[in-house]
Coordinates of C-alpha atoms and ligand atoms in Angstrom, one line a residue:
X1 CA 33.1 -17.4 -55.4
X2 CA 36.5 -19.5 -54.5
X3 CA 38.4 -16.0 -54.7
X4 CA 36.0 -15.6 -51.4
X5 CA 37.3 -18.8 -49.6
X6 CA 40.8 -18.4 -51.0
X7 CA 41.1 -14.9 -49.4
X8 CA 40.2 -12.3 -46.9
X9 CA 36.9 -11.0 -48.6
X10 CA 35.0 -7.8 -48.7
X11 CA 30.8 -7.9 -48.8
X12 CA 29.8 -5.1 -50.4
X13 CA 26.1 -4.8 -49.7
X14 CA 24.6 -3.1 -53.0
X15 CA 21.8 -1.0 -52.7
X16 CA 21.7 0.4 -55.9
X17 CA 24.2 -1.7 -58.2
X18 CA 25.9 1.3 -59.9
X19 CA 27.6 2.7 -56.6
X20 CA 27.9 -0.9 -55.3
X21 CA 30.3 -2.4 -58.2
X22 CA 32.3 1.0 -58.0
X23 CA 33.4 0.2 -54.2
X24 CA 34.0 -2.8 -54.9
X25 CA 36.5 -2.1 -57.7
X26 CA 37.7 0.5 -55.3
X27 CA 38.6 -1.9 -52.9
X28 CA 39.8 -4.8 -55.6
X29 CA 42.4 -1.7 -56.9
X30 CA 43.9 -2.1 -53.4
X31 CA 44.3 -5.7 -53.5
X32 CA 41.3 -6.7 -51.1
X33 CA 39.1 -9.3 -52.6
X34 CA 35.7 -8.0 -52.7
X35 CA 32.1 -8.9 -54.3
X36 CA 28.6 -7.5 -54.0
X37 CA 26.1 -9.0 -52.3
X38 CA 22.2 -8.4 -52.2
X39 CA 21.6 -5.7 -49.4
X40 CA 18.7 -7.9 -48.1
X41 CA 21.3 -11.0 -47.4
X42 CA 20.3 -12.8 -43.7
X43 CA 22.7 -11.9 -40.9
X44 CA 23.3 -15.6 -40.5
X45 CA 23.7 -16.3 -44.7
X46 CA 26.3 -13.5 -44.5
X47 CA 28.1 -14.5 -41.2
X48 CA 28.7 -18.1 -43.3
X49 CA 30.8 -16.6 -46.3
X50 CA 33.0 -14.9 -43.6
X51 CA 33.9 -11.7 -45.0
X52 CA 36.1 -9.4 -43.3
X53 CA 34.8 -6.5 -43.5
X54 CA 31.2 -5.4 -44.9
X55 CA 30.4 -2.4 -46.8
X56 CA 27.2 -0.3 -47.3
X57 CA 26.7 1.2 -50.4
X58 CA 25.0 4.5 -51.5
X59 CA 22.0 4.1 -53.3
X60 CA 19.3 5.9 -55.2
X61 CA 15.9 5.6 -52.4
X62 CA 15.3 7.5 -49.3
X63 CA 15.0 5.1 -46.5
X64 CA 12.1 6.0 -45.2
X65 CA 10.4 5.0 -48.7
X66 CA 7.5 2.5 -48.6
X67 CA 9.7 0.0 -51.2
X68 CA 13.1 1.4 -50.0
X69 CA 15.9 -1.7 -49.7
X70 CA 16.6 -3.1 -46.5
X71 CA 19.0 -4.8 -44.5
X72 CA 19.1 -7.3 -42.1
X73 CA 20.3 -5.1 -38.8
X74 CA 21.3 -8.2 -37.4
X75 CA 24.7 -7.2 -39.4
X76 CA 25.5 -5.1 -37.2
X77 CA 26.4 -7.4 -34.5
X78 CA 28.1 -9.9 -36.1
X79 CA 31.0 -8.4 -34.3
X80 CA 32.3 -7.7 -37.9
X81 CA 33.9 -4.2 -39.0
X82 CA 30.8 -2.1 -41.0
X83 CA 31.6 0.9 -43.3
X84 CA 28.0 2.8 -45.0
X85 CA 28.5 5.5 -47.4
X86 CA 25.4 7.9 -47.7
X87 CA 22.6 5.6 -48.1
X88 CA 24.2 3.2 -46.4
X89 CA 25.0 5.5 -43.6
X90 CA 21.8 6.4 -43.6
X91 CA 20.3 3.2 -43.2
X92 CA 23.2 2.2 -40.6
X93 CA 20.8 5.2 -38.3
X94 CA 18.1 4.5 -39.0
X95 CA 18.6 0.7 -37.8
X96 CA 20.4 1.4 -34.7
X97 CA 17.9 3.8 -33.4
X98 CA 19.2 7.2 -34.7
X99 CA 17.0 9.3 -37.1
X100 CA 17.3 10.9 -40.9
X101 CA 15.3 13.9 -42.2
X102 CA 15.9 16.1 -46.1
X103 CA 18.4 18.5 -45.3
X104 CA 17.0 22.1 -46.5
X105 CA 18.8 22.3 -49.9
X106 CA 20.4 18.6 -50.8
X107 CA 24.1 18.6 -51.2
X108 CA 25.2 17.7 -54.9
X109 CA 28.6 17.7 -56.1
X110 CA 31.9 19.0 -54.5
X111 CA 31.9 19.8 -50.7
X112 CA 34.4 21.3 -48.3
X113 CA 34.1 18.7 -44.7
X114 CA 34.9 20.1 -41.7
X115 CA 36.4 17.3 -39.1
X116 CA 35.4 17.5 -35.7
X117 CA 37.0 15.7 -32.9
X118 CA 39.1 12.0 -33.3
X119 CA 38.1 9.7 -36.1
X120 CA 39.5 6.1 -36.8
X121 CA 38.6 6.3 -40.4
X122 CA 39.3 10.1 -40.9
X123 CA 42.7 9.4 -39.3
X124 CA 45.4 11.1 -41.0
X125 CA 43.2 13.5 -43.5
X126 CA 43.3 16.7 -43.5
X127 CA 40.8 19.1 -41.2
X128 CA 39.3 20.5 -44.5
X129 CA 39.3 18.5 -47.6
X130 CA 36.8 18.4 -50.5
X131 CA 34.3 15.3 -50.6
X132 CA 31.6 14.2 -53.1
X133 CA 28.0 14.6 -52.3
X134 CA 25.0 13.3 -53.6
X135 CA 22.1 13.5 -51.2
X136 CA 18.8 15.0 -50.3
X137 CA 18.6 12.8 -46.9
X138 CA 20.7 12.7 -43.8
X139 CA 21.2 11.6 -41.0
X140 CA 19.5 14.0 -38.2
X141 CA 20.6 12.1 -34.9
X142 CA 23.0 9.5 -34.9
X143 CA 22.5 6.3 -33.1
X144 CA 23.7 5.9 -29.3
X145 CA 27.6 5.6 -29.2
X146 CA 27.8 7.7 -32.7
X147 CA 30.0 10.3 -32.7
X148 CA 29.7 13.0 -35.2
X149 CA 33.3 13.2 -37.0
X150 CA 33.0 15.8 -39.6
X151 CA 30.3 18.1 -41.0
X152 CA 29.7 20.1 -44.5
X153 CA 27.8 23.8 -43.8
X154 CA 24.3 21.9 -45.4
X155 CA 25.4 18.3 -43.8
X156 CA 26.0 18.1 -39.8
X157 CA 26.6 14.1 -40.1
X158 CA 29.0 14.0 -42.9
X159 CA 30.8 11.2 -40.9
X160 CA 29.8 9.5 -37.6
X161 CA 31.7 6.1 -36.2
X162 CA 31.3 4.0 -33.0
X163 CA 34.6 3.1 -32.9
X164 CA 34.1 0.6 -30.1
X165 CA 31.7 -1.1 -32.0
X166 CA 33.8 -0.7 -35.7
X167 CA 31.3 1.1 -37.2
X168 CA 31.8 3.6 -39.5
X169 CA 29.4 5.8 -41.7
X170 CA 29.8 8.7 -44.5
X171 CA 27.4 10.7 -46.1
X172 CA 29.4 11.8 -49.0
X173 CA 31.2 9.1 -51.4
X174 CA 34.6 8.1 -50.1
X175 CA 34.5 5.5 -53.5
X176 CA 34.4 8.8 -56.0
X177 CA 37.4 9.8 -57.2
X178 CA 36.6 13.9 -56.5
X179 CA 36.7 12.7 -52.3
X180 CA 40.1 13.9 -52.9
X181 CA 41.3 11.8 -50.1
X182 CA 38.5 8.8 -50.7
X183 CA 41.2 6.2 -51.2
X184 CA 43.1 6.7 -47.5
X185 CA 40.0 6.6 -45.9
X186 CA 39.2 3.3 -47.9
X187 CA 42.9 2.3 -46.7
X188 CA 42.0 3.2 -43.3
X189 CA 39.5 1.1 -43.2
X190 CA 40.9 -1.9 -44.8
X191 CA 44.5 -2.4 -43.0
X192 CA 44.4 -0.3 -40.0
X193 CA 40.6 -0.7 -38.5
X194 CA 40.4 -4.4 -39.6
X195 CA 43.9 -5.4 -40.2
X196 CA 43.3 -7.0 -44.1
X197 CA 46.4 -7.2 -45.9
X198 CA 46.9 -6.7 -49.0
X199 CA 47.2 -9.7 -50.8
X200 CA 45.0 -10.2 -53.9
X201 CA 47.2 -9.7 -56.3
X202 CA 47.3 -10.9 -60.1
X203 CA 50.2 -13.7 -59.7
X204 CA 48.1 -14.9 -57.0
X205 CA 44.7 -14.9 -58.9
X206 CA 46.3 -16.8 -61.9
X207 CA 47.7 -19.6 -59.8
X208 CA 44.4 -19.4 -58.1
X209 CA 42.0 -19.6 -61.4
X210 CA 44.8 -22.5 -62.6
X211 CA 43.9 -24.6 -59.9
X212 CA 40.0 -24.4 -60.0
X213 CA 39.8 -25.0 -63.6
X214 CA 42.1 -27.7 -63.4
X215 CA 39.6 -29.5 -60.5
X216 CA 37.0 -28.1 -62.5
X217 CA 37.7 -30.3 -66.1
X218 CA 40.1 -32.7 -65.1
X219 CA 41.3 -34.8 -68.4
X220 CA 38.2 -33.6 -69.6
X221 CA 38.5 -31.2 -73.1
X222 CA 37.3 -27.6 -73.8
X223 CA 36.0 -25.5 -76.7
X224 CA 36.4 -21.5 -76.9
X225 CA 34.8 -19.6 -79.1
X226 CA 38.1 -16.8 -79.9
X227 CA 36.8 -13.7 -81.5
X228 CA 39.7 -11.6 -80.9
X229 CA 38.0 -9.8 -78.1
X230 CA 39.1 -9.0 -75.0
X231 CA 37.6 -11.5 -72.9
X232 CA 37.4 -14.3 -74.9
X233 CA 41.2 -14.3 -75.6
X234 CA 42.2 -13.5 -71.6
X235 CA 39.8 -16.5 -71.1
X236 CA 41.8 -18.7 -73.6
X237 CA 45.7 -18.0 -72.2
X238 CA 44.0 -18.4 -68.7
X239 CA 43.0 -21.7 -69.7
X240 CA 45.6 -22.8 -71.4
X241 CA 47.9 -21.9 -69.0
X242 CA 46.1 -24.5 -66.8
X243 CA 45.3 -27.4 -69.2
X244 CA 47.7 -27.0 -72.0
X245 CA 46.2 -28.7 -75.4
X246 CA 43.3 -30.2 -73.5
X247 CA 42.2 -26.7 -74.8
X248 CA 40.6 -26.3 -78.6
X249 CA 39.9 -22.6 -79.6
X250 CA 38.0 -22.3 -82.7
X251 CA 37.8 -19.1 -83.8
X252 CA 35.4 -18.3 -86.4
X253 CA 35.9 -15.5 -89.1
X254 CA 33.6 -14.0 -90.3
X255 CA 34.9 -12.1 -92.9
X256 CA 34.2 -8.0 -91.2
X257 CA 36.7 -8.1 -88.5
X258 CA 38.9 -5.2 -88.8
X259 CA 41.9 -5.2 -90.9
X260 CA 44.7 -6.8 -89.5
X261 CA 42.7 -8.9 -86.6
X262 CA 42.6 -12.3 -87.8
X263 CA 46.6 -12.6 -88.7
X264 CA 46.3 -11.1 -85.3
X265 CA 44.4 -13.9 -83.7
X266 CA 46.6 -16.5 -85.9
X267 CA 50.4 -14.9 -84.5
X268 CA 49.2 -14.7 -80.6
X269 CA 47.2 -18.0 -80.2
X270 CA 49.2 -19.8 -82.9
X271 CA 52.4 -18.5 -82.7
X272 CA 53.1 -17.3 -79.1
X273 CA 51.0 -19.4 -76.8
X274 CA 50.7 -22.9 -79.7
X275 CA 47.2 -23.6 -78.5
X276 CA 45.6 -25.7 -80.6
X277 CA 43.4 -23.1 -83.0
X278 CA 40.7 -23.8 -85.8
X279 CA 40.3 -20.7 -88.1
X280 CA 37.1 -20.9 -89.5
X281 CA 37.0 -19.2 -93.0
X282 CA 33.4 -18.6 -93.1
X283 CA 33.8 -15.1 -94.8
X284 CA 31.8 -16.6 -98.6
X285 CA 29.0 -18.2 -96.1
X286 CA 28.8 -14.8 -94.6
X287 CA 29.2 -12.9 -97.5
X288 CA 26.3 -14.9 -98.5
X289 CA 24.1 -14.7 -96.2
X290 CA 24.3 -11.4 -96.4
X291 CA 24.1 -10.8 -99.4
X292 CA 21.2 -8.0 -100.3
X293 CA 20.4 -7.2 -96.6
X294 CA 19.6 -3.9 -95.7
X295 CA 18.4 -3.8 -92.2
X296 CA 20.8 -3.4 -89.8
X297 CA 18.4 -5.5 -87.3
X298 CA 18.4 -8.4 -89.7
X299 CA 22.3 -8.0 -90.0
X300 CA 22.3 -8.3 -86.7
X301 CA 20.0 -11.1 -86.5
X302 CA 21.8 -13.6 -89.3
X303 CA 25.3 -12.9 -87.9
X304 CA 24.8 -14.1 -84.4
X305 CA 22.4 -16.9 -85.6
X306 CA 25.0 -17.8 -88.0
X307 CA 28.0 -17.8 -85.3
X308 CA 26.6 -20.2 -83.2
X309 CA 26.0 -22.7 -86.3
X310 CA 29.3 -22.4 -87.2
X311 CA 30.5 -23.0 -83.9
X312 CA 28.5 -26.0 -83.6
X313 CA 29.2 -27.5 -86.2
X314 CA 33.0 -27.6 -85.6
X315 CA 32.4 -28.6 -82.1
X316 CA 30.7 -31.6 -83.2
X317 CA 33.7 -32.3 -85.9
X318 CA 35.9 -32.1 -83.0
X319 CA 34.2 -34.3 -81.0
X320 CA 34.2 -35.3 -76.9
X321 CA 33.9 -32.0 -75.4
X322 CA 32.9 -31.9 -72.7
X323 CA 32.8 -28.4 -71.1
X324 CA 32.8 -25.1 -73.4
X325 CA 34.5 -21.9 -71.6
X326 CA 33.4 -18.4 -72.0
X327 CA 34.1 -14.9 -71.4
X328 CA 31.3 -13.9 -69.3
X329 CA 32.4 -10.9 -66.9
X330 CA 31.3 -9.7 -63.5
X331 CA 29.2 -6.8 -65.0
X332 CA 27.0 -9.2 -67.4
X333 CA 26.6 -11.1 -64.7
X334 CA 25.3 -8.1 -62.2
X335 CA 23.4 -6.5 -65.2
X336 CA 22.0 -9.4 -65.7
X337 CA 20.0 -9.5 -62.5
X338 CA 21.4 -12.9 -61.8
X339 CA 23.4 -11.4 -58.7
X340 CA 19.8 -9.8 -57.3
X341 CA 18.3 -13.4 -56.6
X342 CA 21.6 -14.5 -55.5
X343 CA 23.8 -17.9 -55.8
X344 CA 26.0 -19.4 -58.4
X345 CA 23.2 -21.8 -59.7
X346 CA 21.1 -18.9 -60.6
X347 CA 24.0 -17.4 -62.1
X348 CA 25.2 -20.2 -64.5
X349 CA 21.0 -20.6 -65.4
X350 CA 20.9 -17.1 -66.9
X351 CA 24.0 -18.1 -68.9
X352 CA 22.9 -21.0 -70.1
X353 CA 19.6 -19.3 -71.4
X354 CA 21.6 -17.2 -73.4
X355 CA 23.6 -19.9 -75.3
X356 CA 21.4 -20.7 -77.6
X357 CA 23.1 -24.5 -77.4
X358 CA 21.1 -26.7 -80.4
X359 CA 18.7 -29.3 -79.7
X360 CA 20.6 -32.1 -77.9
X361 CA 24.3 -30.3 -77.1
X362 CA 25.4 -29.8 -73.8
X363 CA 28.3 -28.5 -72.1
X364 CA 29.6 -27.5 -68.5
X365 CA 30.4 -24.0 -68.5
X366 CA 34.0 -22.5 -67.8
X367 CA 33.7 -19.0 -66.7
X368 CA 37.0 -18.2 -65.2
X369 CA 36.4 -14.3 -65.6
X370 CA 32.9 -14.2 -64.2
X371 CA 34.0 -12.4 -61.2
X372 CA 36.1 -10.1 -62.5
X373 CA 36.0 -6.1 -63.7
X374 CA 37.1 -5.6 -67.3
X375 CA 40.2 -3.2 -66.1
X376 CA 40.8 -6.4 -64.3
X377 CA 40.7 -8.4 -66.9
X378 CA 43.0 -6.7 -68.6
X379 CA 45.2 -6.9 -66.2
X380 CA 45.1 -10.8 -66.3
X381 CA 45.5 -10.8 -69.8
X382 CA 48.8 -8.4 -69.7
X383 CA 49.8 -11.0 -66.5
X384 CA 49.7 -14.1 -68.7
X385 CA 51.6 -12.5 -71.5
X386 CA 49.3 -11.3 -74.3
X387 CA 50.1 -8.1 -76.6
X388 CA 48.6 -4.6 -75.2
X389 CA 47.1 -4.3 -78.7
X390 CA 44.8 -7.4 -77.8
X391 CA 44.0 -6.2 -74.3
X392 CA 43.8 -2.3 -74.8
X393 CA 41.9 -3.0 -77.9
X394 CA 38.7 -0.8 -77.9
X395 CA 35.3 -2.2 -77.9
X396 CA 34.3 -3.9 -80.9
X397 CA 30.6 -4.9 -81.8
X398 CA 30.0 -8.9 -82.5
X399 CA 28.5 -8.4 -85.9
X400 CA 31.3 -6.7 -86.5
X401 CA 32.3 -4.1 -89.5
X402 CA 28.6 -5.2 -91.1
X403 CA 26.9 -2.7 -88.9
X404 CA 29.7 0.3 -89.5
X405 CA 28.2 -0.4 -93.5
X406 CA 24.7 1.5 -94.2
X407 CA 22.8 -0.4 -96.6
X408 CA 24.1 -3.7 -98.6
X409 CA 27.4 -5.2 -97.1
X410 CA 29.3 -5.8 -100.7
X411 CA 33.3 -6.7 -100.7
X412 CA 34.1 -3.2 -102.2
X413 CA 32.7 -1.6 -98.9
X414 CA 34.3 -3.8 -96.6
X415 CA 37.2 -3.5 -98.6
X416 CA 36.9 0.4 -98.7
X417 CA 35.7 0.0 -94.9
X418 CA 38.6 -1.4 -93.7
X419 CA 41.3 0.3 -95.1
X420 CA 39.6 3.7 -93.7
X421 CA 38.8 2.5 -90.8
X422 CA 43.0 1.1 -90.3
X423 CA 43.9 5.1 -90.7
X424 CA 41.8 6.2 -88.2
X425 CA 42.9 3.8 -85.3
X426 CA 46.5 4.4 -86.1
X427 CA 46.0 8.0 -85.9
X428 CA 44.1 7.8 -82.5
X429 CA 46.2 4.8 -81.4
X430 CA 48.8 6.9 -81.8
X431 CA 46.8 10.3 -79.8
X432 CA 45.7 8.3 -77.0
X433 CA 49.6 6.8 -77.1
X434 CA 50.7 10.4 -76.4
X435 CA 48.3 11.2 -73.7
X436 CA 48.9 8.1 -71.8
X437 CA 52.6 9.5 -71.9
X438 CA 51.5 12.9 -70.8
X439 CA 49.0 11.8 -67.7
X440 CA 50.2 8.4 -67.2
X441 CA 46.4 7.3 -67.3
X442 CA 44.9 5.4 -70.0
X443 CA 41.3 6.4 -69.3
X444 CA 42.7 10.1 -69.0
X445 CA 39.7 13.0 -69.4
X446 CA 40.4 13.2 -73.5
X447 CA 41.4 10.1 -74.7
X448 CA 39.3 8.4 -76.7
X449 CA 36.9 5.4 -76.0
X450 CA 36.3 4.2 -79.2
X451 CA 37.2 5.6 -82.7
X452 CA 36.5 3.9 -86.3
X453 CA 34.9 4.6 -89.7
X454 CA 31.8 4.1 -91.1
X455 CA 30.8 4.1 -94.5
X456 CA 27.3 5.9 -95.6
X457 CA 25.2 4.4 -98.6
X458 CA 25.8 7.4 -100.9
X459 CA 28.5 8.9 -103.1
X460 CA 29.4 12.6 -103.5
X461 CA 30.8 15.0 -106.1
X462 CA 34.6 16.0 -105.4
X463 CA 37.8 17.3 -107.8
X464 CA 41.2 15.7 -107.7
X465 CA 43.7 16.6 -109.3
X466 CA 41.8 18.1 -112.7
X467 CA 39.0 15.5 -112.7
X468 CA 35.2 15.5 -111.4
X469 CA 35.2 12.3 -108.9
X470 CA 31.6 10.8 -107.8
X471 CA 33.4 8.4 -104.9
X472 CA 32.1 7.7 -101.2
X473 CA 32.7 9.2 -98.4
X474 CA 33.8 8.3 -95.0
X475 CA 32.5 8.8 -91.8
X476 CA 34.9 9.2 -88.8
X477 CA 33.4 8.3 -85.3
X478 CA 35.1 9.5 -81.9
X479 CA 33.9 9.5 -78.6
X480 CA 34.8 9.7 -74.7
X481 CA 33.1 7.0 -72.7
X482 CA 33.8 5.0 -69.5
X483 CA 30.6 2.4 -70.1
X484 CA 28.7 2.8 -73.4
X485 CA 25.8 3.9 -71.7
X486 CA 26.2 7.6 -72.5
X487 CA 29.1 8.7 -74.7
X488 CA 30.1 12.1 -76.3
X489 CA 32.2 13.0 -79.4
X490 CA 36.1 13.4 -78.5
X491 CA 37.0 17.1 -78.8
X492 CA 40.0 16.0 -81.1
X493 CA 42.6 18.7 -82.1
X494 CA 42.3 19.9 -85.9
X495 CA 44.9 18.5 -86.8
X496 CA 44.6 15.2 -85.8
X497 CA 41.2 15.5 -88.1
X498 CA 42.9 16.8 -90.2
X499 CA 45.6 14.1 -90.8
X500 CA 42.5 11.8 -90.5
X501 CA 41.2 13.1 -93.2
X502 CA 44.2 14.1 -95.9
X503 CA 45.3 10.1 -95.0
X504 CA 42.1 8.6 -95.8
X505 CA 41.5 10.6 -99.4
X506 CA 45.0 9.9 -100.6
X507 CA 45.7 6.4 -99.1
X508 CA 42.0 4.6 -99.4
X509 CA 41.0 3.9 -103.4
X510 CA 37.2 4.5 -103.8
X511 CA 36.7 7.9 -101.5
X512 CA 36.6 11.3 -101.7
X513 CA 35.4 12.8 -98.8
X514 CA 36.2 12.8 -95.2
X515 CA 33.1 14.0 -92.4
X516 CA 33.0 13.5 -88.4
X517 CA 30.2 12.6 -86.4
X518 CA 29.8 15.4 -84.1
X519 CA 26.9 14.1 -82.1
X520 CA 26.5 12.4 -78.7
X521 CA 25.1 9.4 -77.3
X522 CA 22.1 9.9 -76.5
X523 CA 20.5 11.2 -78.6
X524 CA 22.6 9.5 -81.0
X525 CA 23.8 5.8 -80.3
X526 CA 27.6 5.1 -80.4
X527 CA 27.2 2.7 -83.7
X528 CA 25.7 3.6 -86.7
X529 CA 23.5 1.2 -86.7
Ligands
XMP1 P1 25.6 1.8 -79.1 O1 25.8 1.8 -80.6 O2 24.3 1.1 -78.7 O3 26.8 0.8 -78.6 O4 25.8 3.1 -78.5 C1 27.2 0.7 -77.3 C2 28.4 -0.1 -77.2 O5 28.1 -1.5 -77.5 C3 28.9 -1.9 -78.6 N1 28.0 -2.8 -79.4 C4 28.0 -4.1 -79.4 N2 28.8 -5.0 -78.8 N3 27.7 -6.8 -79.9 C5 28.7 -6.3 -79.1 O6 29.4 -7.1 -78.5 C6 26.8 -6.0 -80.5 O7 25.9 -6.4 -81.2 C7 27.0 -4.5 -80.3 N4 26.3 -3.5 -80.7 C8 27.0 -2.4 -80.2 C9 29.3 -0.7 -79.3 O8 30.5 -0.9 -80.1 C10 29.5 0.3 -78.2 O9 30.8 0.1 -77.6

């Protein structure tokens, strides 16, 4: 929200919240502040957060649908520069008195475009280049002033613009990264048509976020709840970078945080950056609690309920805290729904109703990452100094190693757990090491999302040396992602697996056997349980 008075902003009107966020990340990557807001935002609400440019984003309906999202076409004549990609070019016709019908076949996936005549946004692209298309719909007659800019054999308005007017339209997605020349157009756009400059950059956003947190908590003190996560440990250096010792982290260990993490935790927050740090050794009250469980909902159920106690309870040993800061990220906040109805005070509402804050706490929320992507925050966090291993470090569920255990969580399996598990990210720490190397892109086609070891609830029969052994085995668990919503196995060379393997039999006491999990998400989930 103050990024947006601080800087020249970008509105991204979302009608359809996946292709939405992805413009404006797009946009962010070239150092123009941008943020979604609700396609059905008054003319007159949007004119008063002054954006710079607005942006129209695809989305799934066909406008002529009796529930289809609208827009307010009083945009248009805010005098302010307007760029639509397929729905949102769509839409742009449709409310300036052009028309859209189905094309005959749809258009999905890789198309050759055709330029015709001068285009401002085109500029300097080629006069064939491949585009991404998604679409059924078109645009059948543009709007007076429209000229048709470039075509696809099944599309005849792949691009239309009123240049006098500074509006722009697509039908294909400039945003994907298959437009092969997506990001020039974007560029176009951005500094020639309106003249933005690119100045959101990460110095820029820390000496920003410094200052509103500081006018945000004064002399007042803050509580963190470190886990060792991503976000939650960008969010503590951010903090303490602007309030010094005024911050308290308390980071509460649970006992099934991979090996290695909590002397992790301990060097960097202790060590590096001296912010004052309570390490809760809760591991016997979890072990405890835990102790004949079997469910994996229940696991789930008494670790988080458990957290939160904990976390309480050393708050109120501290003592005059005021505000408690948090990791919440732009996408929770979008998933959430909170963006839909709009507003900050919406926002921080939802929050606070997932906080389960006892009877009779209260703090003020510091969110200090709420507007930002996670490849953004990881940017911040590299900015203000902490290790890559902290902020490249995969996705790791709350409940931790519990739910990578089938059946009873005992100290022999954690035990066995984490040792396996420590082989397999070193050997795919060290694989996704080498293709970063090779591509120079760390979300490059094979690397690997997430890796790690589970351990099954069984033992099986195996020979080594000249005895019989009845150990466990280990499960190994790969997979290539970009958002945990669908995932598949990683395609890993044999001999990675089978380093993976030969390490984990002669290095980790208690197993035997080595398998992978060769299914994707769906129909299987990314966890075990
Ligand atoms: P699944 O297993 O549902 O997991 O395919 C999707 C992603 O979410 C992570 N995950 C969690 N993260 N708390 C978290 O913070 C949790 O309880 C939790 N459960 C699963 C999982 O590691 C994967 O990245």
């Amino acid at each position: 929200m103050a990024a947006r008075q601080a800087h020249q902003f970008v509105a991204v009107l979302d009608f359809g919240a996946q292709y939405g966020q992805l413009i404006a990340r797009r946009v962010r990557d070239l150092h123009v502040y941008s943020e979604l807001v609700p396609c059905d935002i008054p003319a007159d609400e949007l004119a008063a957060m002054n954006p710079a440019a607005i942006i129209l984003s695809g989305g799934p309906a066909s406008v002529y649908a009796e529930d289809a999202p609208d827009m307010d076409a009083h945009i248009f004549e805010l005098g302010i520069p307007v760029l639509g990609f397929c729905y949102g070019q769509q839409i742009m016709a449709v409310k300036l008195g052009g028309s859209v019908g189905h094309t005959e076949k749809g258009e999905y996936g890789p198309a050759q475009l055709g330029r015709a005549g001068h285009s401002r946004l085109l500029a300097d692209t080629p006069a064939v280049q491949t585009v991404w298309m998604s679409h059924r719909d078109a645009v059948k007659e543009v709007p007076a002033g429209f000229s048709i800019v470039a075509s696809t054999d099944v599309c005849p308005v792949a691009a239309m613009e009123c240049a006098e007017r500074n509006l722009y339209a697509t039908q294909f997605h400039p945003e994907v990264r298959h437009t092969e020349n997506g990001r020039a157009m974007l560029e176009n756009f951005l500094f020639r048509i309106c003249g933005l400059e690119p100045t959101w950059t990460m110095d820029g956003i820390i000496e920003q976020k410094v200052a509103e947190i500081r006018a945000q908590v004064g002399d007042g003190r803050v509580i963190l709840g470190l886990s060792g996560g991503v976000d939650s440990s960008v969010v503590a250096a951010l903090v303490h970078r602007a309030i010094g010792d005024q911050l308290i982290c308390v980071f509460v260990n649970h006992g099934m945080l991979r090996k290695g993490e909590p002397e992790l935790v301990e060097q960097v927050f202790c060590g590096e950056f001296d912010v004052p740090l309570v390490h809760v050794h809760a591991e016997e009250r979890y072990s405890a609690l835990l102790a004949g469980v079997t469910d994996p909902e229940e696991k789930r159920r008494r670790i988080g309920t458990e957290f939160w106690k904990v976390f309480f309870e050393e708050a109120e040993k501290i003592g005059g805290v005021e505000f408690m800061a948090q990791g919440t990220i732009y996408p929770d906040i979008i998933e959430s729904g909170a963006r839909k109805t709009g507003g900050k005070a919406s926002t921080i509402k939802s929050h606070h109703n997932l906080i389960p804050f006892p009877e009779g706490v209260h703090f003020d929320l510091v969110e200090p990452l709420d507007h930002f992507f996670k490849d953004e925050v990881r940017e911040l966090g590299v900015a203000l100094g902490l290790p890559e291993a902290m902020v490249y470090r995969q996705p790791f569920p709350g409940p931790g190693l519990a739910i990578r255990i089938i059946g009873e969580v005992t100290p022999e399996k954690l035990g066995i757990l984490k040792e396996a598990d420590a082989v397999v990210r070193e050997e795919l720490d060290a694989y996704n090491a080498a293709l970063f190397e090779e591509t120079g892109d760390r979300n490059s086609e094979h690397s690997c999302w997430q890796y790690f070891a589970v351990l099954p609830d069984i033992k099986s029969v195996g020979v080594m040396g000249d005895e019989r052994t009845y150990r466990r085995p280990v499960i190994v668990r790969a997979v290539e992602s970009s958002d945990a919503m669908t995932a598949d196995w990683a395609k890993l060379p044999y001999e990675v697996l089978a380093r993976i393997s030969g390490r984990i039999v002669s290095e980790v006491d208690g197993v035997n056997r080595v398998v992978y999990d060769i299914t994707p998400k769906p129909p299987a989930t990314i966890e075990w349980e």
